[in-house]
JSON list of C-alpha atoms in Angstrom, two decimals:
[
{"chain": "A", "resi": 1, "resn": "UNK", "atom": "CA", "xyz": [-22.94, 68.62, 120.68]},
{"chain": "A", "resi": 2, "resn": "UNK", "atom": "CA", "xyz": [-25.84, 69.54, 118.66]},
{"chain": "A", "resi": 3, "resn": "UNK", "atom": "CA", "xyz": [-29.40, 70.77, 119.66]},
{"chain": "A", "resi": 4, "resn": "UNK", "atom": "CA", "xyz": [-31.92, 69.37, 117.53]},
{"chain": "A", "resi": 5, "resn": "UNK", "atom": "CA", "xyz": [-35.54, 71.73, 117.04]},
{"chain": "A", "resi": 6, "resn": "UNK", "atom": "CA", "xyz": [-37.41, 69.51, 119.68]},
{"chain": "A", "resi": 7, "resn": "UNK", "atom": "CA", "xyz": [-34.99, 70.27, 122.30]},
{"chain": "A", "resi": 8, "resn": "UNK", "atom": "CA", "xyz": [-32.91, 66.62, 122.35]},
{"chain": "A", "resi": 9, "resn": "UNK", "atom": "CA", "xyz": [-28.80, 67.26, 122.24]},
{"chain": "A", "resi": 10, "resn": "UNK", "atom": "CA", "xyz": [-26.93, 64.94, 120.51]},
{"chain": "A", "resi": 11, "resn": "UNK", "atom": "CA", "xyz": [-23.30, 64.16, 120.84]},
{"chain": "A", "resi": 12, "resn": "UNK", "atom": "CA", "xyz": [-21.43, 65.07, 116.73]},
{"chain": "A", "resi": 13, "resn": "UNK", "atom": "CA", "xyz": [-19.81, 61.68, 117.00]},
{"chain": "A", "resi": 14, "resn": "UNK", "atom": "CA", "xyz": [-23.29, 59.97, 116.95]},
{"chain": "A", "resi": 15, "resn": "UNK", "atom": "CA", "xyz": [-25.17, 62.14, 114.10]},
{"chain": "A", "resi": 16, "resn": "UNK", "atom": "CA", "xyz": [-25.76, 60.85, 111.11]},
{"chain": "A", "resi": 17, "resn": "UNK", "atom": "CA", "xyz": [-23.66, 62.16, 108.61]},
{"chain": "A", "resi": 18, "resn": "UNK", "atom": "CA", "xyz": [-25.84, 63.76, 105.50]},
{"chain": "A", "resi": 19, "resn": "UNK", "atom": "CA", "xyz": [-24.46, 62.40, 102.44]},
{"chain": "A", "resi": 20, "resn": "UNK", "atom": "CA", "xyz": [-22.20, 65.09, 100.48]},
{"chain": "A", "resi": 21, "resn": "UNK", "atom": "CA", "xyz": [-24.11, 66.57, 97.43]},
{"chain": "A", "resi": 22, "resn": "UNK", "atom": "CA", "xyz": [-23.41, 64.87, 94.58]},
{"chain": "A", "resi": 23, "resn": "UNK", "atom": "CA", "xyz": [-21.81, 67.07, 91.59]},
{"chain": "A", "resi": 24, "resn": "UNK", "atom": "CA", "xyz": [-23.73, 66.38, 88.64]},
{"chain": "A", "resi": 25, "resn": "UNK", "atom": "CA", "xyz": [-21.59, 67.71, 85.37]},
{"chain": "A", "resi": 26, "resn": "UNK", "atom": "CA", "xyz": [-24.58, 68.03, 82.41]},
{"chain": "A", "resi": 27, "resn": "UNK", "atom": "CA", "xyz": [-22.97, 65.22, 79.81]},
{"chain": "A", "resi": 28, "resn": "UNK", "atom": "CA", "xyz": [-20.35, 66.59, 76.73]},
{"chain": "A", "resi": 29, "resn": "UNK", "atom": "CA", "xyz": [-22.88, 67.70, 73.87]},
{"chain": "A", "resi": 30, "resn": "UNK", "atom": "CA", "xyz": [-22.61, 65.75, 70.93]},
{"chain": "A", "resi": 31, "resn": "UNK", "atom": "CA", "xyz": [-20.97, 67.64, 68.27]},
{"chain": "A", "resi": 32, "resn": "UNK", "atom": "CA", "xyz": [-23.05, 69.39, 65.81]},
{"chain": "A", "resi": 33, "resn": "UNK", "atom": "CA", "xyz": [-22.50, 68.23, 61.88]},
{"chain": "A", "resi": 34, "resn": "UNK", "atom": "CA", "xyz": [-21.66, 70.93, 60.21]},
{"chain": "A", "resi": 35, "resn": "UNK", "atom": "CA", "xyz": [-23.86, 70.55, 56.76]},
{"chain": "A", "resi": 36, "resn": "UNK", "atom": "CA", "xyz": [-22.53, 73.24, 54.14]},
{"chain": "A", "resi": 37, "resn": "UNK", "atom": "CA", "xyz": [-21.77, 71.92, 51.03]},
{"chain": "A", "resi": 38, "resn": "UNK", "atom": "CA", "xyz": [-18.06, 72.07, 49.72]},
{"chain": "A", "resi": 39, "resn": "UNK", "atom": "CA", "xyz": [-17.29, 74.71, 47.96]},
{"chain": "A", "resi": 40, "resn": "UNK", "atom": "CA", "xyz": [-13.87, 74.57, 46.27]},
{"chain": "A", "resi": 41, "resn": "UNK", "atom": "CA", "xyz": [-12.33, 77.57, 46.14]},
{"chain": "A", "resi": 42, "resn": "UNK", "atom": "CA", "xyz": [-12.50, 77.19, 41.86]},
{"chain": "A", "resi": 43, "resn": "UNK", "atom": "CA", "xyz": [-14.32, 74.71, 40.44]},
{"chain": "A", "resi": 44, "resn": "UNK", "atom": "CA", "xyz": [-11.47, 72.27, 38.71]},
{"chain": "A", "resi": 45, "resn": "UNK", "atom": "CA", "xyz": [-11.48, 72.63, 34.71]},
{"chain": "A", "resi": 46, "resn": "UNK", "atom": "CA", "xyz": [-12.04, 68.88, 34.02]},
{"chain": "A", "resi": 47, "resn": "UNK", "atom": "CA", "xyz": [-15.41, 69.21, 35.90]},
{"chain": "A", "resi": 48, "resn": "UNK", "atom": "CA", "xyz": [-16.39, 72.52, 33.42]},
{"chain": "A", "resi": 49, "resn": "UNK", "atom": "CA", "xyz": [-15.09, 70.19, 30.41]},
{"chain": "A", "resi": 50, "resn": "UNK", "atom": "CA", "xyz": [-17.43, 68.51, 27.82]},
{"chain": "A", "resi": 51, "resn": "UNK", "atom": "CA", "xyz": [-16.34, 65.02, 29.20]},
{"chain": "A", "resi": 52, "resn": "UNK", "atom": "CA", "xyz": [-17.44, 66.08, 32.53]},
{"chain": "A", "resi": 53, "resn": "UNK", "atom": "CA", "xyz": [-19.78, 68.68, 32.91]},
{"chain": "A", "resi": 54, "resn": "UNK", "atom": "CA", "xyz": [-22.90, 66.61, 32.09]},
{"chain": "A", "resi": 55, "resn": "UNK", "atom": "CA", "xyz": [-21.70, 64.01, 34.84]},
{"chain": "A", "resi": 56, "resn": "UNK", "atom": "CA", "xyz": [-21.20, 66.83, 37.10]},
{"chain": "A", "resi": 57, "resn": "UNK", "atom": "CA", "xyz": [-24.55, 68.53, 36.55]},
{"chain": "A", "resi": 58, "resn": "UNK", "atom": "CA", "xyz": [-26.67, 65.06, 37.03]},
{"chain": "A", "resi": 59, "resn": "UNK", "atom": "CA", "xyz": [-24.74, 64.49, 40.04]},
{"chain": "A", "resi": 60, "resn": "UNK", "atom": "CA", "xyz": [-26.42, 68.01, 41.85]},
{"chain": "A", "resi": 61, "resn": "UNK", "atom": "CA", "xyz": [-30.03, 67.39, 39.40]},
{"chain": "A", "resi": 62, "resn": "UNK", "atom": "CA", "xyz": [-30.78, 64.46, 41.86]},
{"chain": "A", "resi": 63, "resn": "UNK", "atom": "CA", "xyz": [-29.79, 66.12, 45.07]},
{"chain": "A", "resi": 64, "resn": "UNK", "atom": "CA", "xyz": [-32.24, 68.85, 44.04]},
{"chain": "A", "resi": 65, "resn": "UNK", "atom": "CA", "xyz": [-34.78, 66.46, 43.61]},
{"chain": "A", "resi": 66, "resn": "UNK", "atom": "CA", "xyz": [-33.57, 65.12, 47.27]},
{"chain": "A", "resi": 67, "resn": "UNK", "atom": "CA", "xyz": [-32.68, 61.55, 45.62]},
{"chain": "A", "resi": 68, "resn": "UNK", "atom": "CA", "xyz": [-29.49, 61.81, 47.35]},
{"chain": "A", "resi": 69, "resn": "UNK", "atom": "CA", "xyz": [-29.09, 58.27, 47.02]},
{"chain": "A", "resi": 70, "resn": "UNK", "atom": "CA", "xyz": [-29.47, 58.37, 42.94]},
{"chain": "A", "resi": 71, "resn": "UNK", "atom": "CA", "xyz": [-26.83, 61.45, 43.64]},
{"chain": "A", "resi": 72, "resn": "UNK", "atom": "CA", "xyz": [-24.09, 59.80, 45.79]},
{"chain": "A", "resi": 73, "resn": "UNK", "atom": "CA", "xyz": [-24.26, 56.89, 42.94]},
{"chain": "A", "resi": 74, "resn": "UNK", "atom": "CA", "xyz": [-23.63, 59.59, 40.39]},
{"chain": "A", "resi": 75, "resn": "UNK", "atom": "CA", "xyz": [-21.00, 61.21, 42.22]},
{"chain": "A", "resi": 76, "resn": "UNK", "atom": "CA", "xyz": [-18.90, 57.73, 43.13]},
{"chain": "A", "resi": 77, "resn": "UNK", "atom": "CA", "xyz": [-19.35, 56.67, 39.15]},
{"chain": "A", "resi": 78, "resn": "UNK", "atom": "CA", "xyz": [-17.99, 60.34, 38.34]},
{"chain": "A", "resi": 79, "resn": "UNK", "atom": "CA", "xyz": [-14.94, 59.96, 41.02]},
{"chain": "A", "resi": 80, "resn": "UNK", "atom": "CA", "xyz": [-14.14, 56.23, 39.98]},
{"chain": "A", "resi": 81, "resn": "UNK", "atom": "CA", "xyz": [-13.60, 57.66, 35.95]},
{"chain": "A", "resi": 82, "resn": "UNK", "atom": "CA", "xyz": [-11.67, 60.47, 36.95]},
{"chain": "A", "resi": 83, "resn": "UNK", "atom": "CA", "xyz": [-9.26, 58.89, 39.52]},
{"chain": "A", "resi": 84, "resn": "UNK", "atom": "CA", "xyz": [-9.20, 56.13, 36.52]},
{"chain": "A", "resi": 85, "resn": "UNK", "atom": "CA", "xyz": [-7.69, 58.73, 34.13]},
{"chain": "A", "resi": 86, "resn": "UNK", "atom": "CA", "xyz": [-6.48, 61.13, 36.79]},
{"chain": "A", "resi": 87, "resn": "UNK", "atom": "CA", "xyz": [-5.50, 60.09, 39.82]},
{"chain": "A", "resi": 88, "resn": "UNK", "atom": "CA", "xyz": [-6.11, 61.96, 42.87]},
{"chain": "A", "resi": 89, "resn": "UNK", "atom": "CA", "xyz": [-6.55, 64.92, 40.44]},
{"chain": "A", "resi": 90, "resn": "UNK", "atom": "CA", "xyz": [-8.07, 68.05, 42.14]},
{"chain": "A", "resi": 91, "resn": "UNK", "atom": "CA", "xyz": [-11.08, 67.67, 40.26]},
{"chain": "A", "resi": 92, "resn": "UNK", "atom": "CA", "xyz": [-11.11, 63.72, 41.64]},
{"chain": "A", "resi": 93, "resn": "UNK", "atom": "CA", "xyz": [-11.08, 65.07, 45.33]},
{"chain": "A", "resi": 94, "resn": "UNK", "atom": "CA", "xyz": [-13.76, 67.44, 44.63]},
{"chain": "A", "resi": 95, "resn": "UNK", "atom": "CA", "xyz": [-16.01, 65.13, 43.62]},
{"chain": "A", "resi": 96, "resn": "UNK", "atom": "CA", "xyz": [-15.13, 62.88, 46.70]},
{"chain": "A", "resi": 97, "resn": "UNK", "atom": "CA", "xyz": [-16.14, 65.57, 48.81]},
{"chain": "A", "resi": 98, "resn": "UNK", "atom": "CA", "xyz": [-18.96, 66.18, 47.48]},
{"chain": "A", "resi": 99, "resn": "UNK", "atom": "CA", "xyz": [-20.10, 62.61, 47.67]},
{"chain": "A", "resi": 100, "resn": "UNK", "atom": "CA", "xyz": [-18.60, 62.64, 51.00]},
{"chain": "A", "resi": 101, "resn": "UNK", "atom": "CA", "xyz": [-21.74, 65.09, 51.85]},
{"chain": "A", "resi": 102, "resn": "UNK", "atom": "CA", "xyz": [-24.16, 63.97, 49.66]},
{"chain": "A", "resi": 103, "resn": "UNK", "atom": "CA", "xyz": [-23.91, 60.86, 52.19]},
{"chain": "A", "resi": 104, "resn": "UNK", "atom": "CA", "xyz": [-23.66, 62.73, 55.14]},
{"chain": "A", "resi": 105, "resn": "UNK", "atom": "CA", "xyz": [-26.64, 64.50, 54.22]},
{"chain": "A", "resi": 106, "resn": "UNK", "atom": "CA", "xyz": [-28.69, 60.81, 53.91]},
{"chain": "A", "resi": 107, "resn": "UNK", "atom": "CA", "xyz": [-28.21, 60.91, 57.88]},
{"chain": "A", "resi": 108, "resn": "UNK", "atom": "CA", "xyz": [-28.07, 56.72, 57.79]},
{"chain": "A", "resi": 109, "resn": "UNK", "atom": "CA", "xyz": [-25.31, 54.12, 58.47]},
{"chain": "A", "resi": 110, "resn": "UNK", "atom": "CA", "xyz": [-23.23, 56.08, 60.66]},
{"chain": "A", "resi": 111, "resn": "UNK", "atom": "CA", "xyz": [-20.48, 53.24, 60.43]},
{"chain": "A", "resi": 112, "resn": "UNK", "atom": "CA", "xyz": [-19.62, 53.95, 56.81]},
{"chain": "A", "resi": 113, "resn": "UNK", "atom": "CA", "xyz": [-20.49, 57.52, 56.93]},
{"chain": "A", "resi": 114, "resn": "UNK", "atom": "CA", "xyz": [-17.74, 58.09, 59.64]},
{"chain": "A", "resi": 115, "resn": "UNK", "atom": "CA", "xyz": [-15.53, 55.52, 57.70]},
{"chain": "A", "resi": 116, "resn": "UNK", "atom": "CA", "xyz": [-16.24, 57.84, 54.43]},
{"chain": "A", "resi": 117, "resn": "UNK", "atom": "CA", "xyz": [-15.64, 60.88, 56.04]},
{"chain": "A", "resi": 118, "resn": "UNK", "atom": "CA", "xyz": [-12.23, 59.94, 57.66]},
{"chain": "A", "resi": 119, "resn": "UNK", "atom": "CA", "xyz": [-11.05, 58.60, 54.59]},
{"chain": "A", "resi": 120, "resn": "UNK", "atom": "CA", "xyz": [-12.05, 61.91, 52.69]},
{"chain": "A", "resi": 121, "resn": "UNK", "atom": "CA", "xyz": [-10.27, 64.45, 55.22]},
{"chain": "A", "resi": 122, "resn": "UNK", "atom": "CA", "xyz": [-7.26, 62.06, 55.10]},
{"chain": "A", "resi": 123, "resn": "UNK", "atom": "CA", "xyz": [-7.45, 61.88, 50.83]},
{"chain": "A", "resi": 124, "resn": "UNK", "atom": "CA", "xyz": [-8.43, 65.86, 51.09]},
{"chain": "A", "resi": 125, "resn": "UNK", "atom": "CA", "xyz": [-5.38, 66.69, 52.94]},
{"chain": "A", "resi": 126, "resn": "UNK", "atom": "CA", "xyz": [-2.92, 64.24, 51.47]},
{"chain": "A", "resi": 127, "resn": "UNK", "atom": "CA", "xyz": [-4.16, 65.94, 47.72]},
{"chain": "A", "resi": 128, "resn": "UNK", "atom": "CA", "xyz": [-3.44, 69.34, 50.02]},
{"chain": "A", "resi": 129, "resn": "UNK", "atom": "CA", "xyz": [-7.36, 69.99, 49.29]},
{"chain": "A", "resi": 130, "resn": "UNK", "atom": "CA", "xyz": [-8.84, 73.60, 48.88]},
{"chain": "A", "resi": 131, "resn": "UNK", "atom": "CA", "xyz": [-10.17, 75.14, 50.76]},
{"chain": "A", "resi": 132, "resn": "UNK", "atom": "CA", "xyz": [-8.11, 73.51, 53.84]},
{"chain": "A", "resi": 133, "resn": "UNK", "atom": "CA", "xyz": [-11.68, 74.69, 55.92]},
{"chain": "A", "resi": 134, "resn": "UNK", "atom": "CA", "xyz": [-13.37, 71.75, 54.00]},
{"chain": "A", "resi": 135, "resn": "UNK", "atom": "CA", "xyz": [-10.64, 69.50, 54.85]},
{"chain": "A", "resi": 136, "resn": "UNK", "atom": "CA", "xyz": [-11.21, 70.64, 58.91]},
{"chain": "A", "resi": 137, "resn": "UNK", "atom": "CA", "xyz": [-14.98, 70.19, 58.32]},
{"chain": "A", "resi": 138, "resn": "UNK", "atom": "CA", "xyz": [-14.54, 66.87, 56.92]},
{"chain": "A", "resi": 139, "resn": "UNK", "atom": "CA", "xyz": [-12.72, 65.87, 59.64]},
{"chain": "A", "resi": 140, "resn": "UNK", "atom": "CA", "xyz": [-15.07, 67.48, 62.58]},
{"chain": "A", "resi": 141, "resn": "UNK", "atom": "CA", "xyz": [-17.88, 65.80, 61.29]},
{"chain": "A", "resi": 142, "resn": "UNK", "atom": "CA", "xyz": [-16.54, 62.29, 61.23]},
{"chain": "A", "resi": 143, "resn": "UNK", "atom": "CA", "xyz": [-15.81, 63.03, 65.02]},
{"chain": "A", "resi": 144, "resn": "UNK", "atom": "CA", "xyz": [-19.53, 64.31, 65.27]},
{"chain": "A", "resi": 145, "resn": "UNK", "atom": "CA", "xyz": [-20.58, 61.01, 63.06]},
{"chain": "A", "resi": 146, "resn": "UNK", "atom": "CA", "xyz": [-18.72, 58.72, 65.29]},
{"chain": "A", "resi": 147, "resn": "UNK", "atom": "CA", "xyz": [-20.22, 60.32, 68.62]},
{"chain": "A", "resi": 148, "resn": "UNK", "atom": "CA", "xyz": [-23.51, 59.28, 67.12]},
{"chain": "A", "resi": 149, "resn": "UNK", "atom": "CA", "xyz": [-22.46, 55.98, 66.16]},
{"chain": "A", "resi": 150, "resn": "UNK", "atom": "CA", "xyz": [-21.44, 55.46, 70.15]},
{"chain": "A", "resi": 151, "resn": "UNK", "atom": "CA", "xyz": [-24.97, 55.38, 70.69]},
{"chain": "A", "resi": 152, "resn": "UNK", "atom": "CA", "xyz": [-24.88, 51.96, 68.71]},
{"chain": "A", "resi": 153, "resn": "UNK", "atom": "CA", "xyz": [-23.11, 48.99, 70.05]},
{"chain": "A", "resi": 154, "resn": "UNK", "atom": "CA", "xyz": [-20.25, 50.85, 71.68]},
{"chain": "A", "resi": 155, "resn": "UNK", "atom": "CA", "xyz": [-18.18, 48.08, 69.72]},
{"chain": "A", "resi": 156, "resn": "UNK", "atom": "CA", "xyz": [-19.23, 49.70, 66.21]},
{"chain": "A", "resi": 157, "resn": "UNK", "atom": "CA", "xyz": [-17.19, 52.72, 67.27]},
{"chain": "A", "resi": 158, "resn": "UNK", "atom": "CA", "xyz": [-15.04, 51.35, 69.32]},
{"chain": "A", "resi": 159, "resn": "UNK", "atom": "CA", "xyz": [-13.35, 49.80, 65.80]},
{"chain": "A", "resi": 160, "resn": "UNK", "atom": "CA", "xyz": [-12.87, 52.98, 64.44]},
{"chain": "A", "resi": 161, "resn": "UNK", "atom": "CA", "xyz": [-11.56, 54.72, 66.95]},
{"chain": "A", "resi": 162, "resn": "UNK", "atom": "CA", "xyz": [-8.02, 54.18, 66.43]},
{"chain": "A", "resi": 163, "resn": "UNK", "atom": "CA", "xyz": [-8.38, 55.47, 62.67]},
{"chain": "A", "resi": 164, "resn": "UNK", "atom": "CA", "xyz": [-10.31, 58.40, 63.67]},
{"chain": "A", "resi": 165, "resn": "UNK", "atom": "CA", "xyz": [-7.50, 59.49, 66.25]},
{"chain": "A", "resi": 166, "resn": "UNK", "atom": "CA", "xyz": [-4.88, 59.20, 64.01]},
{"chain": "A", "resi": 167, "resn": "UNK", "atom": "CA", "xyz": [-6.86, 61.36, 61.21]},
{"chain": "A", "resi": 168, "resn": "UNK", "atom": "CA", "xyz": [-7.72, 63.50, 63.52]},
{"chain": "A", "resi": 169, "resn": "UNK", "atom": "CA", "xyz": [-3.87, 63.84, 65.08]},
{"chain": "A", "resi": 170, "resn": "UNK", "atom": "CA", "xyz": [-2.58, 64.14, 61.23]},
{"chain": "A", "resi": 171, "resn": "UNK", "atom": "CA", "xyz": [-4.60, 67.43, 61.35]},
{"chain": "A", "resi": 172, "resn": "UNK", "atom": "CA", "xyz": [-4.02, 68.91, 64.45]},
{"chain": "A", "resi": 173, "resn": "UNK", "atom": "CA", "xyz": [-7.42, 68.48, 65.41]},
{"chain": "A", "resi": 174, "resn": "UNK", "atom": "CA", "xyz": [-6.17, 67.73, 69.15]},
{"chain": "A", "resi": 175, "resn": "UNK", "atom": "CA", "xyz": [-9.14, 68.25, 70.98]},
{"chain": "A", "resi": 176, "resn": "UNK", "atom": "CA", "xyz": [-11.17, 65.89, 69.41]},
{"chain": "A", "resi": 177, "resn": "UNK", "atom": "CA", "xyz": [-8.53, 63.10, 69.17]},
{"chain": "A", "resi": 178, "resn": "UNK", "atom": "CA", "xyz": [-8.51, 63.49, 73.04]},
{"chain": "A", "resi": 179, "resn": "UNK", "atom": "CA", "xyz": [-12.25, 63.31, 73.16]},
{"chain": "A", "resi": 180, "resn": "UNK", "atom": "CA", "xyz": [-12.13, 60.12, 70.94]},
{"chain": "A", "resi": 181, "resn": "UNK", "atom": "CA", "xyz": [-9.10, 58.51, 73.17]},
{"chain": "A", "resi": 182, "resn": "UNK", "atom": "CA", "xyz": [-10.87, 59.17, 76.44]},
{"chain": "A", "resi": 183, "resn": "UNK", "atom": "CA", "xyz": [-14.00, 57.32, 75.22]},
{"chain": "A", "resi": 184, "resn": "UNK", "atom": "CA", "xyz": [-11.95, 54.42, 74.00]},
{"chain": "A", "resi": 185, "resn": "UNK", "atom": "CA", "xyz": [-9.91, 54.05, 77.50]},
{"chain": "A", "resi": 186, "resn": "UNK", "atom": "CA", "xyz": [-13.46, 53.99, 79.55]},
{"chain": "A", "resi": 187, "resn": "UNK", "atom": "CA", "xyz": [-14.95, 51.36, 76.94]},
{"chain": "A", "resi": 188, "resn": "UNK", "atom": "CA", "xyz": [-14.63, 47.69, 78.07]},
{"chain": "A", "resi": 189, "resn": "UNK", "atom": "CA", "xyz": [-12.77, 45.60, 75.84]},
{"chain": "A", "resi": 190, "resn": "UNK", "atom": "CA", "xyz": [-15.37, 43.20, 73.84]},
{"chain": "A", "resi": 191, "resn": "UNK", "atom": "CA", "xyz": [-14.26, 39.34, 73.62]}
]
């Protein structure tokens, strides 16, 4: 029995029941892009050469006149004539990482800026890229890339989800790879 302020009794079995407070968890941040530039531990000695060092120098002359578009096309024409004569040369991986930020730093097109950087931590760690903490980096921000790009059509990261898991599994980043499997599961299928 329960006696209400205004003196009525009513019998438990007929009281309303008061809905149960609803837990509300605050939602996951989004991860934070981390935007230091790479810094190889020593700068690779094809890069300091006289075939190179011009190429090299225009590449960070645009970026500090912020035409990082003008400097991401100087950096991918500087990659694509070393990994002609080189291969994934240490001095070719350092200039893929440093176009890798150069177009992180543009902050557009998440799609191929995720797809970019997942294919650079991959290349970086395949090459056994150093410093390994750029490598890491690489790889945390295309899982801070791709939660922005779920704020798209789900679908747009939904299709690289699988590669982003795996990349981030190849590096033990385990955490993340959970984060990105998790998503995945709760996103309906698109027909």
């Amino acid at each position: 029995m329960i006696v209400c302020p205004d003196g009525t009794v009513v019998d438990v079995a007929e009281h309303p029941v008061a809905p149960a407070p609803v837990e509300r968890r605050p939602a996951p941040p989004t991860p934070a892009i981390a935007t230091a530039p790479p810094a190889p531990a020593v700068l690779p000695a094809l890069l300091e050469s006289d075939a190179y060092r011009e190429m090299w120098a225009a590449v960070w002359a645009a970026h500090a006149e912020g035409d990082l578009p003008t400097a991401v096309a100087l950096a991918y024409k500087l990659e694509t004539a070393l990994a002609g004569w080189f291969g994934e040369d240490a001095a070719t991986v350092t200039v893929l990482t440093a176009r890798t930020w150069l177009t992180l730093c543009q902050r557009t097109d998440w799609y191929g800026t995720t797809e970019l950087l997942i294919t650079t931590a991959l290349r970086c760690q395949a090459a056994r890229y150093r410093p390994e903490a750029d490598t890491i980096r690489t790889a945390r921000n295309a899982h801070a890339c791709w939660h922005l790009l779920r704020k798209e059509p789900p679908e747009r990261a939904a299709d690289l989800a699988g590669r982003l898991a795996d990349m981030l599994a190849i590096l033990g980043e385990d955490y993340r790879r959970r984060d990105v499997l998790a998503w995945t599961a709760a996103v309906p299928a698109s027909d």
